[in-house]
mmCIF file of C-alpha atoms and ligand atoms in Angstrom:
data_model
loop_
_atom_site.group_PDB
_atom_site.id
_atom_site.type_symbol
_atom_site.label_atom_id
_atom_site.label_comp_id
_atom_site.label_asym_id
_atom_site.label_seq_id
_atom_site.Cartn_x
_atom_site.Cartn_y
_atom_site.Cartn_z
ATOM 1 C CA UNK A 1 16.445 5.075 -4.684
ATOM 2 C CA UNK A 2 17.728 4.650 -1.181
ATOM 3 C CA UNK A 3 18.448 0.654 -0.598
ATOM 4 C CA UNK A 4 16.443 1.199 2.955
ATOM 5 C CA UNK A 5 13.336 1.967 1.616
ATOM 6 C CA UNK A 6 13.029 -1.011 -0.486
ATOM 7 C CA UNK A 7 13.474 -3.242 2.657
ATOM 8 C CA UNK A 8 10.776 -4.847 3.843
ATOM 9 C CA UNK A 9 11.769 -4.816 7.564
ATOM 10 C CA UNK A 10 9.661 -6.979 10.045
ATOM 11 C CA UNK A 11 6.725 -6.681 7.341
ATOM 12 C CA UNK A 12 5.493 -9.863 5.717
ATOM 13 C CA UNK A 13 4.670 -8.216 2.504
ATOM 14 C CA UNK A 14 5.294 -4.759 0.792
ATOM 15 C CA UNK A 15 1.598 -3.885 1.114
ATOM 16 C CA UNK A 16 1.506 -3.531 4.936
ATOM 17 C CA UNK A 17 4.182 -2.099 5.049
ATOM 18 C CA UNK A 18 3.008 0.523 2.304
ATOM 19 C CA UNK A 19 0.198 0.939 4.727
ATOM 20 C CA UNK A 20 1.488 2.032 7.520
ATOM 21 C CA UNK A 21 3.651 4.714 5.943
ATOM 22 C CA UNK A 22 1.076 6.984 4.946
ATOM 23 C CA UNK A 23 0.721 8.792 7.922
ATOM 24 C CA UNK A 24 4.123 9.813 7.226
ATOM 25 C CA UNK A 25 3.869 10.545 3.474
ATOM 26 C CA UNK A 26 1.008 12.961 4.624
ATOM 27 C CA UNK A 27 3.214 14.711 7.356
ATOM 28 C CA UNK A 28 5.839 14.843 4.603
ATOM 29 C CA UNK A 29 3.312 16.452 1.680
ATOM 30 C CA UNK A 30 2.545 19.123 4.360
ATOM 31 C CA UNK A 31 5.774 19.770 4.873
ATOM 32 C CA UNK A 32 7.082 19.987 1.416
ATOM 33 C CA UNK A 33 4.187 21.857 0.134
ATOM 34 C CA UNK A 34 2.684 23.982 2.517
ATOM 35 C CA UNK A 35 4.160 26.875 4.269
ATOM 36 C CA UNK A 36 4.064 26.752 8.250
ATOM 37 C CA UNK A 37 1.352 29.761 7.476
ATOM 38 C CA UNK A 38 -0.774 26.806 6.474
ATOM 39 C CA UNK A 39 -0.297 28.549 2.066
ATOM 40 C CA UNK A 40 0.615 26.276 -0.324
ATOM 41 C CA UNK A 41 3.915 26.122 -1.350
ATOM 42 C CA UNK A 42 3.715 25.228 -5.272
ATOM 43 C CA UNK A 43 5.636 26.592 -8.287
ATOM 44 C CA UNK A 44 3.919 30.024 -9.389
ATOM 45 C CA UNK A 45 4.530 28.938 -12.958
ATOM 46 C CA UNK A 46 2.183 26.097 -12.721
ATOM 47 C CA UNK A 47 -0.381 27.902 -10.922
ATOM 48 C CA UNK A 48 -0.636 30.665 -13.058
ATOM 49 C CA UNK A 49 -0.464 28.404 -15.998
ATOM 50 C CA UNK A 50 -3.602 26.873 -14.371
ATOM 51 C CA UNK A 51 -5.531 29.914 -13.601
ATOM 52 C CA UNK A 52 -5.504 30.321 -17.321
ATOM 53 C CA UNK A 53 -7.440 27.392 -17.904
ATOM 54 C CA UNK A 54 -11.034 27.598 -18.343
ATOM 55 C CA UNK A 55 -11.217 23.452 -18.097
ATOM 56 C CA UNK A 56 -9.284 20.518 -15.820
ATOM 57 C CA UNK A 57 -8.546 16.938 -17.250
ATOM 58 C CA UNK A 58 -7.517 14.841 -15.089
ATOM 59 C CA UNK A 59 -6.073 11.670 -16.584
ATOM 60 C CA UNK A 60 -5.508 8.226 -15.192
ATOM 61 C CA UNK A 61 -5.663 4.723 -14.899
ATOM 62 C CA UNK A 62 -6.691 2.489 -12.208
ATOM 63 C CA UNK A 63 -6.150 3.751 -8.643
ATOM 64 C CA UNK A 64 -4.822 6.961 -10.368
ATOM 65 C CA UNK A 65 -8.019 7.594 -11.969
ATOM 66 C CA UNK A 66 -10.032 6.738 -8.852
ATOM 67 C CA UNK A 67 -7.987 9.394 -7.316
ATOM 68 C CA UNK A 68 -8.348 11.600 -10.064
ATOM 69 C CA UNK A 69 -12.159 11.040 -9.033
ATOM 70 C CA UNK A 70 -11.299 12.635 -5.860
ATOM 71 C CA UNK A 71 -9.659 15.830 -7.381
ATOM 72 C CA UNK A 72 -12.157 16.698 -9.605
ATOM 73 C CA UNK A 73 -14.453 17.311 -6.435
ATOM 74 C CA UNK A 74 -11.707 19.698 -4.982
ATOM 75 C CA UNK A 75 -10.691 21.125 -7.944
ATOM 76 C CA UNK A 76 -14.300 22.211 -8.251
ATOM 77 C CA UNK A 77 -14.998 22.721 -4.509
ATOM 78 C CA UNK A 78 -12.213 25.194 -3.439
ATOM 79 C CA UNK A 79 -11.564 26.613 -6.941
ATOM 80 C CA UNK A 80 -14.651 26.818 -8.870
ATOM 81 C CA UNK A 81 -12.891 25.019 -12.346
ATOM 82 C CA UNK A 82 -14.857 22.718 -14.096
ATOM 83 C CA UNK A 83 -13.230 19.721 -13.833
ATOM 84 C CA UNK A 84 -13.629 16.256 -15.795
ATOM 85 C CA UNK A 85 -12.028 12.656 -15.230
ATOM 86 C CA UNK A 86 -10.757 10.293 -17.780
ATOM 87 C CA UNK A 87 -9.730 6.957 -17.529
ATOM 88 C CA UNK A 88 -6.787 7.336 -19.879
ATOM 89 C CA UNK A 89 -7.381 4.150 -21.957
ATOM 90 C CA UNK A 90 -10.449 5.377 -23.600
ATOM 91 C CA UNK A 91 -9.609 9.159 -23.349
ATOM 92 C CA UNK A 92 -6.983 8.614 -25.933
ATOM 93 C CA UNK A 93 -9.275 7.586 -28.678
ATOM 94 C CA UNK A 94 -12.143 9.169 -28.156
ATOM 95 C CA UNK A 95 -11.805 12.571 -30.072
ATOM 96 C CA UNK A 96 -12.933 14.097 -26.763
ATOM 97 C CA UNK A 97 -14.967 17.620 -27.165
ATOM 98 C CA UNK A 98 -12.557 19.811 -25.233
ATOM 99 C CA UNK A 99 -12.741 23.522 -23.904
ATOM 100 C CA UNK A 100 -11.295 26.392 -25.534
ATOM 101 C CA UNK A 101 -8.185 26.458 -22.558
ATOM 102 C CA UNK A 102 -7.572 22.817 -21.547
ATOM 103 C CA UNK A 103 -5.319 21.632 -18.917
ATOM 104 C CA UNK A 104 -4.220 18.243 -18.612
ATOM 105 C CA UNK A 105 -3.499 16.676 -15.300
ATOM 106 C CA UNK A 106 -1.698 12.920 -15.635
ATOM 107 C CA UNK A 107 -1.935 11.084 -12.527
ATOM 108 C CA UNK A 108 0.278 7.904 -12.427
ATOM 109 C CA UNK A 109 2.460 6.254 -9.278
ATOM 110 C CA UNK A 110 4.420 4.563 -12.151
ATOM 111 C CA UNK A 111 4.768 7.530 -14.647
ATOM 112 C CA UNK A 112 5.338 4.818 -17.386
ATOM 113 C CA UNK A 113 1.386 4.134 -17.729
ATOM 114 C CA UNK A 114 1.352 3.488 -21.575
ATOM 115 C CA UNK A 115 -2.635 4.548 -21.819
ATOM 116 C CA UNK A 116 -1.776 7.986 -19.949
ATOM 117 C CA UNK A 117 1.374 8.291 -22.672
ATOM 118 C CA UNK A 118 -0.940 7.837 -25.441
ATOM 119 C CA UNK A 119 -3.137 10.659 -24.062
ATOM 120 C CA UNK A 120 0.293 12.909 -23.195
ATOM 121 C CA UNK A 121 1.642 12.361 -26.586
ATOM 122 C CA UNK A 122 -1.608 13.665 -28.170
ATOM 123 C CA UNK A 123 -1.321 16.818 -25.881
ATOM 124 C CA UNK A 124 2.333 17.714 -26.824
ATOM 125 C CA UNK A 125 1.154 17.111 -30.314
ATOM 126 C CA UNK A 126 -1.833 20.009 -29.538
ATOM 127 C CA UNK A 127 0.892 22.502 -27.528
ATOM 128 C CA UNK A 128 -1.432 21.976 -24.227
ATOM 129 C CA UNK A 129 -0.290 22.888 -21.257
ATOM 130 C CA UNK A 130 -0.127 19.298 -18.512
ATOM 131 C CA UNK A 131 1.153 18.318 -15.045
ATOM 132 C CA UNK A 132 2.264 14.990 -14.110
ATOM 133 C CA UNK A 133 1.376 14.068 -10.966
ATOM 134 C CA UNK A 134 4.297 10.860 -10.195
ATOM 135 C CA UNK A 135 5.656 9.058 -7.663
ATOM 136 C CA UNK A 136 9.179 8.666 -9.937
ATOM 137 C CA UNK A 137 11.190 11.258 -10.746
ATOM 138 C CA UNK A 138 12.304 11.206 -14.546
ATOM 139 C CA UNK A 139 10.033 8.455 -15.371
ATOM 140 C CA UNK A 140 7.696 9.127 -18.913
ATOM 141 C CA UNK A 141 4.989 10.890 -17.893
ATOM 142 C CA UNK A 142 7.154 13.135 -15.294
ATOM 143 C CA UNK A 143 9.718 13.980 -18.410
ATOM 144 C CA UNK A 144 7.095 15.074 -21.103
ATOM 145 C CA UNK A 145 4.945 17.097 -19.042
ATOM 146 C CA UNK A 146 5.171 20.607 -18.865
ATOM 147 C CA UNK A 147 5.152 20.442 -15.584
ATOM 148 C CA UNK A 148 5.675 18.018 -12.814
ATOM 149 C CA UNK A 149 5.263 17.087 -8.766
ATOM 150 C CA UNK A 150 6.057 14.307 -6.785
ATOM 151 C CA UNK A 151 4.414 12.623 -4.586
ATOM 152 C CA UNK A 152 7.043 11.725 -2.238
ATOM 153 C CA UNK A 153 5.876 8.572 -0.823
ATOM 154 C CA UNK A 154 8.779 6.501 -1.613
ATOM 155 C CA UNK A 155 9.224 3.124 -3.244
ATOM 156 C CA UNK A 156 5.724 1.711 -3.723
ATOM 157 C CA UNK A 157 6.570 -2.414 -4.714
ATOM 158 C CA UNK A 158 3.511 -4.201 -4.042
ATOM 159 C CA UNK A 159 1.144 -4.170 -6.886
ATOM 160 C CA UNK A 160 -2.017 -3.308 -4.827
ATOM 161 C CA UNK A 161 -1.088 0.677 -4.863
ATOM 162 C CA UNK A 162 -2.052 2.134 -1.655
ATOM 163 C CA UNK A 163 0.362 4.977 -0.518
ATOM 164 C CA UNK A 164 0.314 6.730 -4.092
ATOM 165 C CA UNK A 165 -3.288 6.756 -3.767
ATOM 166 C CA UNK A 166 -3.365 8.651 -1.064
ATOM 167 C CA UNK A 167 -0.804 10.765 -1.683
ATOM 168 C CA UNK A 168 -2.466 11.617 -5.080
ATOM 169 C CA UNK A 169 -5.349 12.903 -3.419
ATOM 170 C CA UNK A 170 -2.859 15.137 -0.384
ATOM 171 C CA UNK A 171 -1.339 16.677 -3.777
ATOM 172 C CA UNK A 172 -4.500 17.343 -5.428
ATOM 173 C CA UNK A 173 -5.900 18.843 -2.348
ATOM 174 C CA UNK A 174 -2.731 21.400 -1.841
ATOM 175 C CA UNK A 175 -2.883 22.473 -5.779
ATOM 176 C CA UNK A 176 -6.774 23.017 -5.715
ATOM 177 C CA UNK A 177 -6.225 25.196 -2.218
ATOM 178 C CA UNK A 178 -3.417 26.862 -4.351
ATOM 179 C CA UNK A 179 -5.645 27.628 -7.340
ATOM 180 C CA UNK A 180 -8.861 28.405 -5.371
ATOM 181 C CA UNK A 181 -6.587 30.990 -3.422
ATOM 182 C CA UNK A 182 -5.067 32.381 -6.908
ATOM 183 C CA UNK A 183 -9.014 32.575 -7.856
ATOM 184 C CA UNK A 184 -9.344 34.576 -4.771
ATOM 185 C CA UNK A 185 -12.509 31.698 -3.590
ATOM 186 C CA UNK A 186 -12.725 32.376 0.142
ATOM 187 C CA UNK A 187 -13.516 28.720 0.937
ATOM 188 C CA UNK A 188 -10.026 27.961 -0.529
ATOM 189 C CA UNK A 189 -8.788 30.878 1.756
ATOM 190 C CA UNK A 190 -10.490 29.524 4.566
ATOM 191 C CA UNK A 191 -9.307 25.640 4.006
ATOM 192 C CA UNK A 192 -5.912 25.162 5.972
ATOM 193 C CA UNK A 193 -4.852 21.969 4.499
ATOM 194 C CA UNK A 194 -1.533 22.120 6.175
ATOM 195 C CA UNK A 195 -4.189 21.398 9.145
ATOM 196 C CA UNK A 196 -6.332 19.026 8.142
ATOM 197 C CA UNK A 197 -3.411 16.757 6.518
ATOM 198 C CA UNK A 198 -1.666 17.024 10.225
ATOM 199 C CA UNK A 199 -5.457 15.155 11.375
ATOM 200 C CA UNK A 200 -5.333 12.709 8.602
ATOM 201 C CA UNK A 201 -2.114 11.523 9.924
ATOM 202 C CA UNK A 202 -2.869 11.096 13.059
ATOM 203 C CA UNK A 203 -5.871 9.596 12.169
ATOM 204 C CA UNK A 204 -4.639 7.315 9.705
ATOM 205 C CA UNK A 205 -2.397 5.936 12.695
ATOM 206 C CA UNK A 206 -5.756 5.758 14.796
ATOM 207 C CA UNK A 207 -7.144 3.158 11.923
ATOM 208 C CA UNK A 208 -4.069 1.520 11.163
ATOM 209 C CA UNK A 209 -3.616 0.487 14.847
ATOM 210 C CA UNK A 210 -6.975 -1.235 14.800
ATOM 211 C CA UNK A 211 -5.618 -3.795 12.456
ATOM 212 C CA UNK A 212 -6.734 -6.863 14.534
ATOM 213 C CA UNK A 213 -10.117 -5.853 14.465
ATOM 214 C CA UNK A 214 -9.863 -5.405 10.787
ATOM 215 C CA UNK A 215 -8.437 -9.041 10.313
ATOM 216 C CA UNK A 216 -10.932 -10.939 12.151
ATOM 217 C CA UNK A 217 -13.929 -9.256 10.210
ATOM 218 C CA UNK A 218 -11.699 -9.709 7.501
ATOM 219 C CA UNK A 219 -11.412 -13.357 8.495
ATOM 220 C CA UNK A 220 -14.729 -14.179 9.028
ATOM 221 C CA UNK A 221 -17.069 -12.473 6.337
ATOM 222 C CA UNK A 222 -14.716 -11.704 3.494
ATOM 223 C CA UNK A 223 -12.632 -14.607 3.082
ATOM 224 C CA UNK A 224 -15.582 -17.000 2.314
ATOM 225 C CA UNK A 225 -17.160 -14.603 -0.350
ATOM 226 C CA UNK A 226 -17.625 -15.135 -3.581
ATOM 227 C CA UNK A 227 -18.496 -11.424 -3.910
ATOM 228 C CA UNK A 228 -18.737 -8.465 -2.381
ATOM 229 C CA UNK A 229 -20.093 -4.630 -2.475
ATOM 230 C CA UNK A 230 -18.748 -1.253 -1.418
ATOM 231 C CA UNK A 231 -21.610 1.475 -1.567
ATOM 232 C CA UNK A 232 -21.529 5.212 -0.755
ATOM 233 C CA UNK A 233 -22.679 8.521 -2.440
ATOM 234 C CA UNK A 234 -20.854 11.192 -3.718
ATOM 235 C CA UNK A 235 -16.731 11.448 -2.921
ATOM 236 C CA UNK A 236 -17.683 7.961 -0.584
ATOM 237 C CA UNK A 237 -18.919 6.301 -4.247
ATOM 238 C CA UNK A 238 -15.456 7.430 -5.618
ATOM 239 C CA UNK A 239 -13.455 5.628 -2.357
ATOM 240 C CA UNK A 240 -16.110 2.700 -2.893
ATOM 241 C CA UNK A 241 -14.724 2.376 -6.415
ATOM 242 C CA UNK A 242 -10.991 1.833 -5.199
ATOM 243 C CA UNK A 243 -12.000 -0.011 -2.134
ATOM 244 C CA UNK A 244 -13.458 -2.919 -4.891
ATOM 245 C CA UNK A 245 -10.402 -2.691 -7.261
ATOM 246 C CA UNK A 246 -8.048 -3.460 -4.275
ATOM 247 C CA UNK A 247 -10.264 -6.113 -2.868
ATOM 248 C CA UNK A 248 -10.750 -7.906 -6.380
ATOM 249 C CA UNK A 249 -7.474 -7.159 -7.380
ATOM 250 C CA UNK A 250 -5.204 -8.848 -4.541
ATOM 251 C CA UNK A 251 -7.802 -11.403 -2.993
ATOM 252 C CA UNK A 252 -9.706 -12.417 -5.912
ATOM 253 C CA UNK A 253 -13.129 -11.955 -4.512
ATOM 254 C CA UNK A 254 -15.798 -10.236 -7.200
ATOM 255 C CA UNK A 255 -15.725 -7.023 -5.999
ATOM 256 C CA UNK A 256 -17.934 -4.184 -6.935
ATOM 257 C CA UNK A 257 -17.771 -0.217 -5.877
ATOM 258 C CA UNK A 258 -21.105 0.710 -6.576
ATOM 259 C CA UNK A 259 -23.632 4.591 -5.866
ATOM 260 C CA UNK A 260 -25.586 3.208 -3.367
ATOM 261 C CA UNK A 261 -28.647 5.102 -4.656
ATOM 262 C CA UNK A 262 -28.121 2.284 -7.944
ATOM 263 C CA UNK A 263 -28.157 -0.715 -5.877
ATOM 264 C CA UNK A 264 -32.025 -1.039 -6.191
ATOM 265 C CA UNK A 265 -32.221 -0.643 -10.139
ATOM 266 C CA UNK A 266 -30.212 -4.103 -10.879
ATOM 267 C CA UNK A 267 -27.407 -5.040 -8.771
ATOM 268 C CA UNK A 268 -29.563 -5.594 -5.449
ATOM 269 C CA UNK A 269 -30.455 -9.118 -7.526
ATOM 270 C CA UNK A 270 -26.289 -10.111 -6.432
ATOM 271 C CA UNK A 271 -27.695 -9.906 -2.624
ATOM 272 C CA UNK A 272 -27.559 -13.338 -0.976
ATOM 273 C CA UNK A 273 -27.257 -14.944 2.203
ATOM 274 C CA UNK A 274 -24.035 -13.672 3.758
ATOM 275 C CA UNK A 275 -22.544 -11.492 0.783
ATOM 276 C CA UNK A 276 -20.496 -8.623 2.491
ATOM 277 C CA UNK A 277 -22.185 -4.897 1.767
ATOM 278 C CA UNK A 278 -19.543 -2.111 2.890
ATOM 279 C CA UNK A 279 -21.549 1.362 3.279
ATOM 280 C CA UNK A 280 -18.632 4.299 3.196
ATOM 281 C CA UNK A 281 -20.588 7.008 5.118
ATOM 282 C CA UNK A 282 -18.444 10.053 5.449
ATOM 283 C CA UNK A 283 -20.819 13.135 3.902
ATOM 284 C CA UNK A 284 -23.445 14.969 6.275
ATOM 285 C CA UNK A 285 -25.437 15.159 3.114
ATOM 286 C CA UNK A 286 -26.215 11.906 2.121
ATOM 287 C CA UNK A 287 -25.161 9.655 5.225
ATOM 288 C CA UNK A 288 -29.142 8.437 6.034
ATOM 289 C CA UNK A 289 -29.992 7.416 2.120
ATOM 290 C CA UNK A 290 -26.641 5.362 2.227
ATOM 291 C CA UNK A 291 -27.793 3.928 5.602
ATOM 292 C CA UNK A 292 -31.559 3.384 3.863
ATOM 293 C CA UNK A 293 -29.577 1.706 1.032
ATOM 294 C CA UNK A 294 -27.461 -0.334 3.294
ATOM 295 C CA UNK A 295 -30.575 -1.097 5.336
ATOM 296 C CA UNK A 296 -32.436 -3.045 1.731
ATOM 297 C CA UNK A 297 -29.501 -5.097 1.238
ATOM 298 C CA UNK A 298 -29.446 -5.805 4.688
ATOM 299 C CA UNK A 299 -32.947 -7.338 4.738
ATOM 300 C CA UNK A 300 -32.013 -9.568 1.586
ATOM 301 C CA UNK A 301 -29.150 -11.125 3.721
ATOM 302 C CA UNK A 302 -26.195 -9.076 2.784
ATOM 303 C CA UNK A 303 -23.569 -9.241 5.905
ATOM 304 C CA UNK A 304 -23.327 -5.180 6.668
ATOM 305 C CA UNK A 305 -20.740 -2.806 7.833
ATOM 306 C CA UNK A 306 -20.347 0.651 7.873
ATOM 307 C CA UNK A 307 -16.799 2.895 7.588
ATOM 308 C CA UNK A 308 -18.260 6.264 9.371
ATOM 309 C CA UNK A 309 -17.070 9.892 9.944
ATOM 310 C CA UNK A 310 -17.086 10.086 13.673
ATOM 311 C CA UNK A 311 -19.386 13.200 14.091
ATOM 312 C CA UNK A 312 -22.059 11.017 11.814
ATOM 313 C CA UNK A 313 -20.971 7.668 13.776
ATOM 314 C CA UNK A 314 -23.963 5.606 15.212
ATOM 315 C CA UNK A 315 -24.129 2.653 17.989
ATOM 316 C CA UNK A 316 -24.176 -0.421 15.690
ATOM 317 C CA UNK A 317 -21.474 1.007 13.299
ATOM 318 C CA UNK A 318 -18.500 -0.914 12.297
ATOM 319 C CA UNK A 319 -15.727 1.073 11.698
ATOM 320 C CA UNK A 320 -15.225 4.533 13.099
ATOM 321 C CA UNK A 321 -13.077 7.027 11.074
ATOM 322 C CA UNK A 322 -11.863 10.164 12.965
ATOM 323 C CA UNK A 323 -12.999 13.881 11.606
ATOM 324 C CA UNK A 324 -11.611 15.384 8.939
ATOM 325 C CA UNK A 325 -12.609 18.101 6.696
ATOM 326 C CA UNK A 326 -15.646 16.483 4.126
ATOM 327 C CA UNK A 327 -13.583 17.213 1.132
ATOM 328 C CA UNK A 328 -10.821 14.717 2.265
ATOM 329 C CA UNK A 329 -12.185 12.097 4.179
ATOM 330 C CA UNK A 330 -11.345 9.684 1.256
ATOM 331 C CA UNK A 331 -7.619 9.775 2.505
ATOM 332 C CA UNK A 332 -9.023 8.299 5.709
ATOM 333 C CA UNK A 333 -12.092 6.195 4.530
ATOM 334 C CA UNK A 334 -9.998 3.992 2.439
ATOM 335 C CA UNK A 335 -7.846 2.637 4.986
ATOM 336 C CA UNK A 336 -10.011 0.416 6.613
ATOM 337 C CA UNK A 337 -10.722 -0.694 2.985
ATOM 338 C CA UNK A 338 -7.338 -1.355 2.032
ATOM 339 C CA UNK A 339 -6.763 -3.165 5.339
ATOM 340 C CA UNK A 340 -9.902 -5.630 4.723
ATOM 341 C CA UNK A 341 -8.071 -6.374 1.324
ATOM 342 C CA UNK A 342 -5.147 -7.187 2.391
ATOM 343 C CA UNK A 343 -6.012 -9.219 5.085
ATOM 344 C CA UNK A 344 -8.389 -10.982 3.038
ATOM 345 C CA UNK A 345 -5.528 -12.092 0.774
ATOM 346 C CA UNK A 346 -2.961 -12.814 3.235
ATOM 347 C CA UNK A 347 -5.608 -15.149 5.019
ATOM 348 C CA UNK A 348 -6.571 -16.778 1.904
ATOM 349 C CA UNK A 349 -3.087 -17.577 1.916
ATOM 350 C CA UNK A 350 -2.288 -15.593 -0.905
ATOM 351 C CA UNK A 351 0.927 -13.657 -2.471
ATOM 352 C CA UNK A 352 -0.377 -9.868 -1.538
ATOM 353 C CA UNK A 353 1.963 -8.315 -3.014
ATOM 354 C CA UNK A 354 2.450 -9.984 -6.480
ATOM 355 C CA UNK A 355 -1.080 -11.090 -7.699
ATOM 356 C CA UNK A 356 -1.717 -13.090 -10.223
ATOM 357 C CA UNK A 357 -1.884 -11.618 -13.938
ATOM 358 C CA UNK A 358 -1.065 -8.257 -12.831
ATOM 359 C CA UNK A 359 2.559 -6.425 -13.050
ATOM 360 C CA UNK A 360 3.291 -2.677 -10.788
ATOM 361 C CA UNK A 361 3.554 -0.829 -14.046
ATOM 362 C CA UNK A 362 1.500 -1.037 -17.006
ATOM 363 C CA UNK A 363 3.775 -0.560 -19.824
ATOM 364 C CA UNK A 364 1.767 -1.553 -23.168
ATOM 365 C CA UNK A 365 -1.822 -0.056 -23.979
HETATM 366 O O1 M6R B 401 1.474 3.721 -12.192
HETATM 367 P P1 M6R B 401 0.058 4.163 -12.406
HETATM 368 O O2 M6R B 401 -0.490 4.898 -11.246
HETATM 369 O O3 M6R B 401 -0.128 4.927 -13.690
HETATM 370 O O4 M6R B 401 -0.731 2.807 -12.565
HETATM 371 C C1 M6R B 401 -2.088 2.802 -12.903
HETATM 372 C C2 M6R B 401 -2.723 1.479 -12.558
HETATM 373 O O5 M6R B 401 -2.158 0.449 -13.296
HETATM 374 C C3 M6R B 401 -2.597 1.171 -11.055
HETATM 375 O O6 M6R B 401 -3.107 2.204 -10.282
HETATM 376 C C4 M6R B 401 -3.341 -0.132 -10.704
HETATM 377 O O7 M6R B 401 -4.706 0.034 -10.891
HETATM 378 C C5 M6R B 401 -3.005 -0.542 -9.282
HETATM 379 N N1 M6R B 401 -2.223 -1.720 -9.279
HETATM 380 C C6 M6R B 401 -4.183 -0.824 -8.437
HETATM 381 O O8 M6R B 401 -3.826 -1.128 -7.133
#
């Protein structure tokens, strides 16, 4: 580890300064694992050992497993794999039903996540074939996989993971283009996620430099809460998921991610005067029912905002995301989110980067 990248620097905590080095992460993902042709640029032997499989697993825990969330859409998107999540804590004693050619996919910043291990151990004992998806090079997971990337994103200290989140998702995106192109899918063909990771930098930067106008809505409506909702449909449920657990997690406000379509079948009843309501509207698809769903919260007294795709992007909106391919707008959607969070703690005068009851790495089941 290089002593300069575990400096803080001007930053008051590691979290910020986690934050603003994603746009760089992403530049550096492109870089290290595309070609300038825009083709992935991933070791044959893990791609072929991919296309054999007939079934993905994707296992993870926490913000790994909300990423994992994430992959399984591209994984079945650009390559046409059925693809299923686990969060690894129950996944290892379940006695899961699997498919006749499994392959494991670990997902873990820390790679010493003891409720992945558990899962890994079982595999080695079954001769499957994994990956280990890691931000630390000969950590656990990264050493008893068959085989391994990095994410490249550096140091992550503060507990509230941010930068391996998104990085998670970069890497997933590359290795589903890779195996959609192996699978000869023309939408994989057609995806140039050297591209599209170039716009989520630069539009990561856009978001990040609106960080004032993230702390004084941070300030005002989520500091007070007792509680507070993300909502969204599809990939924007799985961002709404992650967008709670960092709120919750770092500024101790009851934070749920919730389908927004499920709202009005029990958890509407949480609605009171003032409680924030995030609606993640990214997808062309379902951006109106969220909007509807934000709408009935809205006339129970929920406080509402909105993170929004541009091209989707109305008048009254709150925060406006910049385009970027459907499939990976979660790399952009959840900035905002982890902005609010940390703000949220720093203003309730908090310590953001080491919350309470929580360590970085999880190292007993
Ligand atoms: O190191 P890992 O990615 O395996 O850690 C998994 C979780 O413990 C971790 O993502 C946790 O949920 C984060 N602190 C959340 O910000």
């Amino acid at each position: 580890m290089d002593a300069s990248e575990t400096d803080k620097g001007p930053y008051p905590y590691y979290m910020l300064k986690e934050i603003d080095e994603q746009p760089n992460v992403m530049r550096k993902l492109a870089a290290l694992y595309t070609q300038e042709s825009g083709k992935p640029n991933i070791d044959t032997g893990l791609i072929n050992a991919l296309n054999e499989a007939d079934r993905i697993y994707i296992v993870g825990a926490g913000t790994s497993y909300h990423a994992g969330l994430v992959g399984k859409k591209m994984f079945e998107k650009l390559a046409h794999v059925p693809t299923e999540v686990h969060i690894a804590s129950e996944f290892a004693y379940d006695d899961p039903l699997l498919s006749k050619k499994p392959f494991f996919i670990f997902l873990s910043q820390s790679g010493e996540t003891a409720d992945s291990r558990e899962v890994l151990v079982n595999v080695n004992a079954h001769d499957y074939k994994s990956l280990t998806i890691t931000n630390v090079e000969n950590s656990t997971l990264f050493r008893e996989a068959t085989y391994t990337m990095l994410l490249h994103a550096g140091p992550e200290i503060s507990v509230a993971s941010t930068k391996a989140y998104t990085a998670q998702i970069a890497v997933e995106a590359i290795l589903a283009k890779a195996l959609g192109e192996a699978k000869e899918q023309t939408i994989a063909e057609d995806f140039d996620i050297r591209q599209q990771l170039g716009l989520v930098a630069t539009g990561m930067q856009a978001i990040i430099d609106e960080k004032d106008m993230i702390e004084k809505l941070a300030k005002k409506y989520f500091v007070p809460a007792p509680r507070a909702f993300y909502i969204g449909r599809g990939i924007d449920q799985t961002v709404s998921l992650e967008s709670a657990l960092k709120l919750k997690e770092i500024s101790y406000v009851q934070a749920e991610g919730f389908a927004s379509g499920e709202l009005k079948h029990g958890t509407i009843a949480l609605i009171e005067e003032g409680t924030p309501v995030v609606g993640i509207i990214t997808q062309e698809k379902t951006a109106n029912l969220t909007r509807s769903n934000l709408q009935e919260t809205m006339s129970r007294g929920a406080s509402t905002f909105t993170i929004v795709r541009r091209s989707l992007a109305l008048e009254d909106d709150t925060i406006i995301i910049p385009d970027v391919d459907e499939m990976i707008t979660p790399l952009l959607s959840v900035v905002p989110a982890q902005l609010i969070a940390y703000f949220t703690s720093l203003n309730k005068g908090l310590d953001v980067d080491r919350p309470r009851n929580l360590a970085k790495s999880v190292t007993v089941e």
